[in-house]
PDB file of C-alpha atoms in Angstrom:
ATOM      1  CA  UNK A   1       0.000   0.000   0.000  1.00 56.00           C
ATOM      2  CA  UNK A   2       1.017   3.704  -1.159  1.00 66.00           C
ATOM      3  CA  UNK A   3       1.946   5.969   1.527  1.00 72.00           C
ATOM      4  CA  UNK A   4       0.016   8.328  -0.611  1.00 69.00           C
ATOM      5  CA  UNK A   5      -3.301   6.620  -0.570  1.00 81.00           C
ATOM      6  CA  UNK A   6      -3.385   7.664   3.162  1.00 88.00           C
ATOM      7  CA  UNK A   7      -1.387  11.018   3.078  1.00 92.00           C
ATOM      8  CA  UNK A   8      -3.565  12.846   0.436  1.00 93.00           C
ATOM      9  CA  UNK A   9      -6.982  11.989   1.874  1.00 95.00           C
ATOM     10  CA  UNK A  10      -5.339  13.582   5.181  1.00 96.00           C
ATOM     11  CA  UNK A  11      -3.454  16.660   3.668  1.00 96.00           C
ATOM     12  CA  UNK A  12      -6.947  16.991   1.651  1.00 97.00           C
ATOM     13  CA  UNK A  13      -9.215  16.986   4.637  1.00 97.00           C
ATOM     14  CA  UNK A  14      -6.869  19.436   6.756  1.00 97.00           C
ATOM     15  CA  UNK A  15      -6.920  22.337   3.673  1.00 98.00           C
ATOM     16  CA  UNK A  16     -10.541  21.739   3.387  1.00 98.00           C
ATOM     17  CA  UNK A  17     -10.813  22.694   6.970  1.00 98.00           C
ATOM     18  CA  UNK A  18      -8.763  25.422   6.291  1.00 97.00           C
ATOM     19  CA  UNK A  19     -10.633  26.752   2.951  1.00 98.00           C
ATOM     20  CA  UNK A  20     -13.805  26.039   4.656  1.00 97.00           C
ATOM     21  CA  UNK A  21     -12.257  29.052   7.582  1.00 95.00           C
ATOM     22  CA  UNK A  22     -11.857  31.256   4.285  1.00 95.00           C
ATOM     23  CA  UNK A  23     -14.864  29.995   2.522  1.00 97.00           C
ATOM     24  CA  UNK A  24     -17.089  31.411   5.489  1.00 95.00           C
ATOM     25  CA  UNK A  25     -15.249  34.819   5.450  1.00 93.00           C
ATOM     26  CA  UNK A  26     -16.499  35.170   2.030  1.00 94.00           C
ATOM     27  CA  UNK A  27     -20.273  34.012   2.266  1.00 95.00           C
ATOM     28  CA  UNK A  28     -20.254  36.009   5.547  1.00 91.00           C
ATOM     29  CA  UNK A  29     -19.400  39.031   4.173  1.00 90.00           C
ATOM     30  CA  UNK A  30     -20.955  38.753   0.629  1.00 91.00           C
ATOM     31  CA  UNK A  31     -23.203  41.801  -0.456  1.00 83.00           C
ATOM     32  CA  UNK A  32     -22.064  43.742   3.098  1.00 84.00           C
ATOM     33  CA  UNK A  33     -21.771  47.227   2.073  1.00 81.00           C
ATOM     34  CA  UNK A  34     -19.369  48.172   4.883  1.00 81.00           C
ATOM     35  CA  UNK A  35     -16.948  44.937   4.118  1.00 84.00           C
ATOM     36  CA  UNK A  36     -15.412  42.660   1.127  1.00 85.00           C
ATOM     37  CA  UNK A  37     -13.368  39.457   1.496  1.00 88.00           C
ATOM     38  CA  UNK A  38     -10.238  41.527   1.930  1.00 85.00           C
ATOM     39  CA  UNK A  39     -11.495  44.207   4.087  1.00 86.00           C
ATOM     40  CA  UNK A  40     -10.470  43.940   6.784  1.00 86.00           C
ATOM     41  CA  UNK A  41      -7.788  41.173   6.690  1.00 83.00           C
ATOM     42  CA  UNK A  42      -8.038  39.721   9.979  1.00 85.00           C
ATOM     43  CA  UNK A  43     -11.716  37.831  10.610  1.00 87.00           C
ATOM     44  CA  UNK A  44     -13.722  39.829  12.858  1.00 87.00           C
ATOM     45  CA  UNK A  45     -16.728  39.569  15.126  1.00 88.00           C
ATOM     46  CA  UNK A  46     -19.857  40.933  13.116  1.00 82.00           C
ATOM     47  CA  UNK A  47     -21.278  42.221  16.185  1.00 87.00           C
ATOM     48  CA  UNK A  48     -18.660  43.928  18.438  1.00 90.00           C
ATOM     49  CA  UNK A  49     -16.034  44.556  15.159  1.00 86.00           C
ATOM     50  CA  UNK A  50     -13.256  43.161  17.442  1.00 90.00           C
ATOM     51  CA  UNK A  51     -10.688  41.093  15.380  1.00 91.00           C
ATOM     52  CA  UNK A  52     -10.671  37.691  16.489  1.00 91.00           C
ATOM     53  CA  UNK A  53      -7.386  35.906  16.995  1.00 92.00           C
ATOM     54  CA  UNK A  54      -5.990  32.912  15.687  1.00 90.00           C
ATOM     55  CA  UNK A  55      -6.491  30.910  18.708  1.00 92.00           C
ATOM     56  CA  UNK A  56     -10.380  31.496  18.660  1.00 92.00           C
ATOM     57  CA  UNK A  57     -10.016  31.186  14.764  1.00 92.00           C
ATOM     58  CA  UNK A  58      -9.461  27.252  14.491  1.00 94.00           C
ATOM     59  CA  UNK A  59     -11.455  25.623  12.165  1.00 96.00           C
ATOM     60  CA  UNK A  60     -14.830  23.315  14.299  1.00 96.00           C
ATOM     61  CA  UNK A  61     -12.507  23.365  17.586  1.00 96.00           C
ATOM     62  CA  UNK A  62     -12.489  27.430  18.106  1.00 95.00           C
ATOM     63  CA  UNK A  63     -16.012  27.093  17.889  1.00 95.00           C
ATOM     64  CA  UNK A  64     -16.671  24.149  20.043  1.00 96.00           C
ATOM     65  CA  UNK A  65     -14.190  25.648  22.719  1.00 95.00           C
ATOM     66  CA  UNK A  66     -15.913  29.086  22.646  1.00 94.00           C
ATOM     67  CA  UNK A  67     -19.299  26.936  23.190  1.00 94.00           C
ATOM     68  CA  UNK A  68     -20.408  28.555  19.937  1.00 94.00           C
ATOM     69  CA  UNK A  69     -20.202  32.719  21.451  1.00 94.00           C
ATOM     70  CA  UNK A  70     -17.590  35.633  20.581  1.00 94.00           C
ATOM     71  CA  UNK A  71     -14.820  35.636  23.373  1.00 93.00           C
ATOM     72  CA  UNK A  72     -15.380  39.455  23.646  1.00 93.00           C
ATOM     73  CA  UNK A  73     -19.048  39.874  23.159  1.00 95.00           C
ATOM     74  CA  UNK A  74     -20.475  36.891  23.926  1.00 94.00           C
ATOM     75  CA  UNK A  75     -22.852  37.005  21.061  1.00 93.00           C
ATOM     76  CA  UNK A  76     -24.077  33.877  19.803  1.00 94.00           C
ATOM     77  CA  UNK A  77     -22.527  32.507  16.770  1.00 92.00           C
ATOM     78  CA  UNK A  78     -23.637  31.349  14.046  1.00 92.00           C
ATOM     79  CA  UNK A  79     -23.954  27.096  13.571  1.00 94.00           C
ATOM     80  CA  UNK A  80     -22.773  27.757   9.810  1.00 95.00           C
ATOM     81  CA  UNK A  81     -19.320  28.640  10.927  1.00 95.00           C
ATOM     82  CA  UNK A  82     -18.347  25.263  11.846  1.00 97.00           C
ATOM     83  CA  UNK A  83     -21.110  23.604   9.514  1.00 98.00           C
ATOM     84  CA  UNK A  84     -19.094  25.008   6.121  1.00 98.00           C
ATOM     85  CA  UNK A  85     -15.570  24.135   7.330  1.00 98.00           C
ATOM     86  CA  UNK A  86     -16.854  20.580   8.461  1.00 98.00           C
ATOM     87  CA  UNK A  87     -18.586  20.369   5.139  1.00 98.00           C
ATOM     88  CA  UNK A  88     -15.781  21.619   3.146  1.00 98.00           C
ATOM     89  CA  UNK A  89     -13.559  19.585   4.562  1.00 98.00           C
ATOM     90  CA  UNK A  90     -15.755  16.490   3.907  1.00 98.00           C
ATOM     91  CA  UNK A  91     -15.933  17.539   0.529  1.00 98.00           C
ATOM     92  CA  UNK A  92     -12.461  17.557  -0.254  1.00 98.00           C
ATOM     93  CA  UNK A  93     -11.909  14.186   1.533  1.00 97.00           C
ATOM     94  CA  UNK A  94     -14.700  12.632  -0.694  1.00 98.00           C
ATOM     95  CA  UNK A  95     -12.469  14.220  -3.562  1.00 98.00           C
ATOM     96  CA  UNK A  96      -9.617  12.825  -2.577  1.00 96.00           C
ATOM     97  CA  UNK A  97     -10.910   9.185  -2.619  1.00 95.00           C
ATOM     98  CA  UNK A  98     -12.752   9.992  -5.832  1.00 95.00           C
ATOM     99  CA  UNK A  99     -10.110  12.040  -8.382  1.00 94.00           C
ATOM    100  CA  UNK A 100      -6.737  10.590  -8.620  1.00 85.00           C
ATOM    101  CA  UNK A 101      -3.988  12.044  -7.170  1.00 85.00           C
ATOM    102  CA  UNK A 102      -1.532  12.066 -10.519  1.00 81.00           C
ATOM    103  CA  UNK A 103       1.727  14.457 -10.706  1.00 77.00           C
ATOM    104  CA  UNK A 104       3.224  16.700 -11.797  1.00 77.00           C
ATOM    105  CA  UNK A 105      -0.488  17.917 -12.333  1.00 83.00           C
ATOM    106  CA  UNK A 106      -3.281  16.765 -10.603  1.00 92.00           C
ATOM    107  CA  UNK A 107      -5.787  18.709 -12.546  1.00 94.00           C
ATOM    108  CA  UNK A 108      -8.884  16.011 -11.442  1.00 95.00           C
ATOM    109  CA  UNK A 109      -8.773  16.837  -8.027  1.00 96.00           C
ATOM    110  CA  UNK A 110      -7.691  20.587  -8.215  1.00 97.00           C
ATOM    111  CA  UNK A 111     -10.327  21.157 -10.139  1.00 97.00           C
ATOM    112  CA  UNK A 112     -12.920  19.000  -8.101  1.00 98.00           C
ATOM    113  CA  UNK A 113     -11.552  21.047  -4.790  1.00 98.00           C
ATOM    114  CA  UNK A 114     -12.039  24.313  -6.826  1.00 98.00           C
ATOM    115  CA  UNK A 115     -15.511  23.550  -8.172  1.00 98.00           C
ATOM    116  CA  UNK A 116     -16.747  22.022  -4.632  1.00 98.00           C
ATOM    117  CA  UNK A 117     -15.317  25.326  -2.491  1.00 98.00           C
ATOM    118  CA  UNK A 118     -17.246  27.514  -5.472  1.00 98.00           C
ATOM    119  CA  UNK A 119     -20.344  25.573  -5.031  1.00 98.00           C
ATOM    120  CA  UNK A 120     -20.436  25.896  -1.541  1.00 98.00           C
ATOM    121  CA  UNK A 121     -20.249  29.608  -1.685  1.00 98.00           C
ATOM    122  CA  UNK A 122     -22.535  29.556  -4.357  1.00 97.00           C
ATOM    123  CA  UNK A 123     -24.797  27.739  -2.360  1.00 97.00           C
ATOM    124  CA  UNK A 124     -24.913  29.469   0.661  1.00 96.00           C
ATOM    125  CA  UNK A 125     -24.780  33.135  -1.189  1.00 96.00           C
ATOM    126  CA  UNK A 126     -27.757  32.683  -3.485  1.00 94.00           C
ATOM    127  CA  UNK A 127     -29.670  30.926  -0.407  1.00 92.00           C
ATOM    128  CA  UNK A 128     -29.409  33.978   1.632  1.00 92.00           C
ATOM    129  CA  UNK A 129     -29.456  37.256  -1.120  1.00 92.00           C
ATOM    130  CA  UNK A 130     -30.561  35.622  -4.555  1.00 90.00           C
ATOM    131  CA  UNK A 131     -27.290  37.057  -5.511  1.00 91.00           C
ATOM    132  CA  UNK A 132     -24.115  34.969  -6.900  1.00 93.00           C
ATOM    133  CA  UNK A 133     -21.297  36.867  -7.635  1.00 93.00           C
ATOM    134  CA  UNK A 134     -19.165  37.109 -11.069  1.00 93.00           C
ATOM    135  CA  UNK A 135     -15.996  36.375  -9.275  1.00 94.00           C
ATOM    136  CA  UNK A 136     -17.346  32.862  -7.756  1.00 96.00           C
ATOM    137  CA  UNK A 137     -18.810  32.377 -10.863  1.00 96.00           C
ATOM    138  CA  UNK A 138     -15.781  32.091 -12.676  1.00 97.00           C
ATOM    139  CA  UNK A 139     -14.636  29.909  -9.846  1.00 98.00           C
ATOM    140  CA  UNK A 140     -17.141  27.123 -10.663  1.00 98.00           C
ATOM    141  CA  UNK A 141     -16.187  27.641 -14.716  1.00 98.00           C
ATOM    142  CA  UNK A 142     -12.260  27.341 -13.239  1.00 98.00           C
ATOM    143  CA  UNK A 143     -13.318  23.729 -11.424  1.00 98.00           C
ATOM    144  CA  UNK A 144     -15.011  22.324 -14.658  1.00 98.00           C
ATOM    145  CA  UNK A 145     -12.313  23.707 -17.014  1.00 97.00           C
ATOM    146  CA  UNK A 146      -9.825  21.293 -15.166  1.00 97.00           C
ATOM    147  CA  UNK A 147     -11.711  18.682 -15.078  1.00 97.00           C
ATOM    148  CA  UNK A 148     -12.768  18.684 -18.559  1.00 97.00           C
ATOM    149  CA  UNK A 149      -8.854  19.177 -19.584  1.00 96.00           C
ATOM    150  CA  UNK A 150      -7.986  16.434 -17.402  1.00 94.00           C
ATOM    151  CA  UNK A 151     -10.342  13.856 -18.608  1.00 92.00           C
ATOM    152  CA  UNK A 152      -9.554  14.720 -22.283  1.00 92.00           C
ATOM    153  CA  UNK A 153      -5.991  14.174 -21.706  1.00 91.00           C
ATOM    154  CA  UNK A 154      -6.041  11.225 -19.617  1.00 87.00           C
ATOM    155  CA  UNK A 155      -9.115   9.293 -20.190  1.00 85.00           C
ATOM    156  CA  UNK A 156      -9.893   9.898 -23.983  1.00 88.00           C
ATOM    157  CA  UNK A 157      -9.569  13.149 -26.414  1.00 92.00           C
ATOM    158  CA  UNK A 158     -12.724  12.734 -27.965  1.00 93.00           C
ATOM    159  CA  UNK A 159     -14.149  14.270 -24.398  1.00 93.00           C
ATOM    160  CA  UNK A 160     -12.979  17.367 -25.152  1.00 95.00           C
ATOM    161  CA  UNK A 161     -15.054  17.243 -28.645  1.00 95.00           C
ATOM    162  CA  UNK A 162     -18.491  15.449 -27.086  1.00 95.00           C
ATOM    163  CA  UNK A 163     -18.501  17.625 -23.927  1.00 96.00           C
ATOM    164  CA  UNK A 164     -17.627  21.067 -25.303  1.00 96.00           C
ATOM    165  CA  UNK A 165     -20.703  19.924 -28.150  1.00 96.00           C
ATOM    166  CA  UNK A 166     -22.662  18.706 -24.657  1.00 96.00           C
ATOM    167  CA  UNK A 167     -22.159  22.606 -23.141  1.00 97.00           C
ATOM    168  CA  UNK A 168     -23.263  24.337 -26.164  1.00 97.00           C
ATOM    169  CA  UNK A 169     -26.581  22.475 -26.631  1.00 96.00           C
ATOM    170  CA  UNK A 170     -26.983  22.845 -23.359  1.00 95.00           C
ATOM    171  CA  UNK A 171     -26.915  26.644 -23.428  1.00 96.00           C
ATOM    172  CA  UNK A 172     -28.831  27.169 -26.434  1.00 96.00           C
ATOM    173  CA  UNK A 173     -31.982  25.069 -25.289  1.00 93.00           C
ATOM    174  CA  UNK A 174     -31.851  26.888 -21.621  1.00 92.00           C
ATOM    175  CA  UNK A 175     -31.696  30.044 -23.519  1.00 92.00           C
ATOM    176  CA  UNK A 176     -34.074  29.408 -25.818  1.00 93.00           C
ATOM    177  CA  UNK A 177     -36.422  27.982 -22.576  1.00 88.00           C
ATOM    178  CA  UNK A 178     -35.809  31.298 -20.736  1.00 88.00           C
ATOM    179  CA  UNK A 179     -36.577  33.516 -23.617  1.00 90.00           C
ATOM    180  CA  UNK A 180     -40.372  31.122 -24.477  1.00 88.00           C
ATOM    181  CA  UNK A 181     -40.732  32.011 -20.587  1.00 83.00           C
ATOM    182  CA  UNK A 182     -40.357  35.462 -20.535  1.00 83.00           C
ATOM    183  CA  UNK A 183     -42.151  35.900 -24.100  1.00 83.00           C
ATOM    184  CA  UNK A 184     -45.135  33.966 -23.411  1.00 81.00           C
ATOM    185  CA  UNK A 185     -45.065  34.110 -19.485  1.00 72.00           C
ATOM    186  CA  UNK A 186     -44.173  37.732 -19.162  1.00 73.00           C
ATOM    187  CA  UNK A 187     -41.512  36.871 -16.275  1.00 71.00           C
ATOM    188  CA  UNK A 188     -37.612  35.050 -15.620  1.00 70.00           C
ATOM    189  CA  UNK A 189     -37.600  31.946 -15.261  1.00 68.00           C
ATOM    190  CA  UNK A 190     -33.764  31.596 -14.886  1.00 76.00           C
ATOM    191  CA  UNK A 191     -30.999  33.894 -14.978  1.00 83.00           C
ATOM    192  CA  UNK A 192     -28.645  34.037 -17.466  1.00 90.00           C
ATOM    193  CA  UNK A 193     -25.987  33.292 -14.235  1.00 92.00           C
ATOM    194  CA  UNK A 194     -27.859  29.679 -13.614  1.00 92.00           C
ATOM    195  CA  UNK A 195     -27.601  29.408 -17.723  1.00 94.00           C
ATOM    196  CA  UNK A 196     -23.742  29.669 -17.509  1.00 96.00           C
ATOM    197  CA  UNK A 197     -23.564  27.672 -14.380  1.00 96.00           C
ATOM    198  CA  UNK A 198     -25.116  24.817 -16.323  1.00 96.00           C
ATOM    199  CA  UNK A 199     -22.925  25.140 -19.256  1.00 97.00           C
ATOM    200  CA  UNK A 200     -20.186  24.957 -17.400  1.00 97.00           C
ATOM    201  CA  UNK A 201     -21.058  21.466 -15.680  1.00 98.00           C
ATOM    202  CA  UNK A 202     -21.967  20.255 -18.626  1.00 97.00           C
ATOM    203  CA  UNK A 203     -18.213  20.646 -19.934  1.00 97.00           C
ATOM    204  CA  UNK A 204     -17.591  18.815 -16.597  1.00 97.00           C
ATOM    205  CA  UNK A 205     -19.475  15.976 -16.955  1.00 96.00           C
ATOM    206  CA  UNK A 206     -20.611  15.162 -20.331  1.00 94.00           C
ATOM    207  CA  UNK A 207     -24.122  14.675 -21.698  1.00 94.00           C
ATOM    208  CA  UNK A 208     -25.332  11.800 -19.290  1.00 93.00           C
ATOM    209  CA  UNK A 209     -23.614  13.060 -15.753  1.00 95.00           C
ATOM    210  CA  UNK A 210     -25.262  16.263 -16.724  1.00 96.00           C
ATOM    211  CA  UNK A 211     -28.848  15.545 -16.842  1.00 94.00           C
ATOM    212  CA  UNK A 212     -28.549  13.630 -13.821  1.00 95.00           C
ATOM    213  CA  UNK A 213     -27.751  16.600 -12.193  1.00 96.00           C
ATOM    214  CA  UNK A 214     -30.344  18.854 -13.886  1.00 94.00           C
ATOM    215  CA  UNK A 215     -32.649  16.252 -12.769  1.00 95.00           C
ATOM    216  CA  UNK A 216     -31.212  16.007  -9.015  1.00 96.00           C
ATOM    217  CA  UNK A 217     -31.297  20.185  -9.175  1.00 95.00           C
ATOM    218  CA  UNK A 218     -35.131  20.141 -10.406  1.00 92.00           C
ATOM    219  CA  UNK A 219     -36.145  17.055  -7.894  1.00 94.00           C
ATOM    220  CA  UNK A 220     -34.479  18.791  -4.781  1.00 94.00           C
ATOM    221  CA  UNK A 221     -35.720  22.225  -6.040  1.00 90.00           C
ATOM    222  CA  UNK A 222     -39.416  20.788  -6.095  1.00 89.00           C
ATOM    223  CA  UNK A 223     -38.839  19.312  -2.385  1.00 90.00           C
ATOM    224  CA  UNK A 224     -37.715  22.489  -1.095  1.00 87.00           C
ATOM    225  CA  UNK A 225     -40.113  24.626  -2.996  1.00 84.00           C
ATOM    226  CA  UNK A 226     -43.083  22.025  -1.280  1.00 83.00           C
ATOM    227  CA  UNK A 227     -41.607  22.182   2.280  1.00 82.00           C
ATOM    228  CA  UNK A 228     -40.530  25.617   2.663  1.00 76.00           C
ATOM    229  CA  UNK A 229     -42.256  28.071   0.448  1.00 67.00           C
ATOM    230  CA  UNK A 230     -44.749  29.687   2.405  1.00 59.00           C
ATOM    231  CA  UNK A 231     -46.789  31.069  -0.291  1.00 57.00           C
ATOM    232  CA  UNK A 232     -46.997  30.116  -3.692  1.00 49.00           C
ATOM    233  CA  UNK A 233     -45.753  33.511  -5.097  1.00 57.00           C
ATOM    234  CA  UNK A 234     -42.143  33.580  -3.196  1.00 66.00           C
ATOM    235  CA  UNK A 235     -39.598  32.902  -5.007  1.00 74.00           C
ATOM    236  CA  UNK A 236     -36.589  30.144  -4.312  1.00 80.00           C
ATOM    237  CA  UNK A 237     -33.352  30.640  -6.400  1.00 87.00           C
ATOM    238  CA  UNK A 238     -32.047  28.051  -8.421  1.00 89.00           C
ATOM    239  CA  UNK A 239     -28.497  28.279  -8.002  1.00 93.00           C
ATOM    240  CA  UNK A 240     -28.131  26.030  -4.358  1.00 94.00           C
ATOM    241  CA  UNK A 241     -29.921  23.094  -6.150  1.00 95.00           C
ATOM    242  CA  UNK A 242     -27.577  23.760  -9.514  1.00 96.00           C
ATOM    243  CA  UNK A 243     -24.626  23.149  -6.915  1.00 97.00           C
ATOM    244  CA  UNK A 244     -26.463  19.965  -5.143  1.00 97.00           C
ATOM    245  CA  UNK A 245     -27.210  18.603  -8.481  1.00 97.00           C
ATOM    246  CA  UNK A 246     -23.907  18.962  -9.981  1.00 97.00           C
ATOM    247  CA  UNK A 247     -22.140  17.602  -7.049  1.00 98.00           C
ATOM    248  CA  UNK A 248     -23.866  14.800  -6.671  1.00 97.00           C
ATOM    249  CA  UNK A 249     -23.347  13.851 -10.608  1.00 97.00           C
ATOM    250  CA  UNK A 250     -19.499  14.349 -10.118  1.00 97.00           C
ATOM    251  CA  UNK A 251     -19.233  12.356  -7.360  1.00 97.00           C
ATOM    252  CA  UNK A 252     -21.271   9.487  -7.817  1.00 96.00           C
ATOM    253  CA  UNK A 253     -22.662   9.873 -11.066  1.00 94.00           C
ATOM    254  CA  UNK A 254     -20.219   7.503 -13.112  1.00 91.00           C
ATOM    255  CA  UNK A 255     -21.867   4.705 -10.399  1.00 91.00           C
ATOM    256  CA  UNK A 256     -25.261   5.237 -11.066  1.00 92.00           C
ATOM    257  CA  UNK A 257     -25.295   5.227 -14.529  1.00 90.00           C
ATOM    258  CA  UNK A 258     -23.352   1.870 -14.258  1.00 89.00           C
ATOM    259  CA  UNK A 259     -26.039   0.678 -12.141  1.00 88.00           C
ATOM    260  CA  UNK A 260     -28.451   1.352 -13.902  1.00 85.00           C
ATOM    261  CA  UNK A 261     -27.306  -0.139 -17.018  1.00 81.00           C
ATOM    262  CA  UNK A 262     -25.898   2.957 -19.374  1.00 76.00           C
ATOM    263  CA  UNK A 263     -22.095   3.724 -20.364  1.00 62.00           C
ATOM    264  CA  UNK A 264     -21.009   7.311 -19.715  1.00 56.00           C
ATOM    265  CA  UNK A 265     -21.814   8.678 -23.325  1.00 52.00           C
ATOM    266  CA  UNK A 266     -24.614   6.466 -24.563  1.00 45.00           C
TER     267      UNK A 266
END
């Protein structure tokens, strides 16, 4: 047994704890007029404004040790601090076991870590404003391009041909959707952001990974819309079940289509 099959699962799960710290700086502070990722530099206490040291900045164990309240204020903090580093963590550990770790370039699970740190912000962001950002946008298209250039020089170049083909179509017929929708329904039914999100997976995944996680994005979006809308006007965004749905088709996506009988591409 490979020393490595144990040490990168490790080194993976300790920088996802790690990204998860940043990750939370940047939902936290997303579409907060008075602050930006970089401003200030040091994490602070959204409450009191008092920096908060590294000691009380340890990814899940500050927060457990602080029983969950700002040393200074003792405000009550919130359970999505540790919840994000735990889950970015996981997700980078799932990675790890997933995507190959091949030198010099591991492009597979770079870009799997990229696009899984993107989607979480993505998630998390649009959940709480309806907003996602260019910047994290271009994350997500980052993640997918490396995966995409990975499989098509390691697995098979004819990838780069059927899932570049795969993103195209897929843009064109969301387009085309949105534009029918807001023609003959007088409103949006999805932004152009959600459009490019899709496209983007879709270079990821190919043409049968990709509408399994349209379908996983419209069957969790139905859930949600069922069990927490409270009235049939309010509107849920798209974009967290576009980041469940393309997740879950990454990760496990290559095993249900085995299961179920088809190849990858037919």
């Amino acid at each position: 047994e490979s020393p490595m099959e144990w040490i990168v699962p490790i080194l993976s799960t300790l920088v996802g704890f790690v990204i998860g710290s940043f990750l939370n700086v940047v939902i936290f502070r997303f579409n907060q007029p008075s602050l930006t990722v970089f401003k200030p530099s040091r994490s602070i206490c959204l409450n009191c404004k008092k920096p908060i040291p590294w000691y009380d900045n340890i990814p899940v164990l500050s927060f457990v040790f602080l029983q969950g309240r700002c040393r200074y204020c003792q405000t009550k903090l919130s359970w999505r601090y540790p919840f994000i580093e735990a889950l970015t963590a996981a997700g980078f550990l799932v990675n790890s076991l997933t995507f190959a770790f091949t030198l010099p370039f591991p492009l597979a699970l770079v870009g799997a870590d990229v696009l899984a740190g993107a989607l979480i912000v993505l998630f998390f962001t649009d959940l709480d404003t309806m907003l996602i950002s260019d910047a994290n946008t271009a994350f997500v298209i980052a993640g997918c391009a490396l995966l995409y250039l990975d499989q098509g020089l390691r697995i098979d170049h004819s990838i780069f041909l059927i899932n570049l083909i795969t993103a195209l179509i897929a843009f064109s017929l969301i387009y085309i959707l949105r534009l029918l929708f807001k023609i003959f329904g007088n409103k949006e039914a999805m932004g152009m952001v959600d459009i490019v999100l899709i496209s983007a997976l879709a270079l990821a995944l190919g043409p049968m990974k990709v509408n399994l996680a349209i379908i996983v994005a419209c069957f969790t979006g139905i859930l949600a819309a069922l069990f927490f809308r409270k009235k049939l006007r309010d509107k849920i965004p798209f974009g967290p079940f576009i980041a469940v749905g393309g997740y879950a088709a990454l990760i496990a996506g290559d095993a249900f289509l085995n299961l179920i009988g088809f190849m990858p591409y037919f």
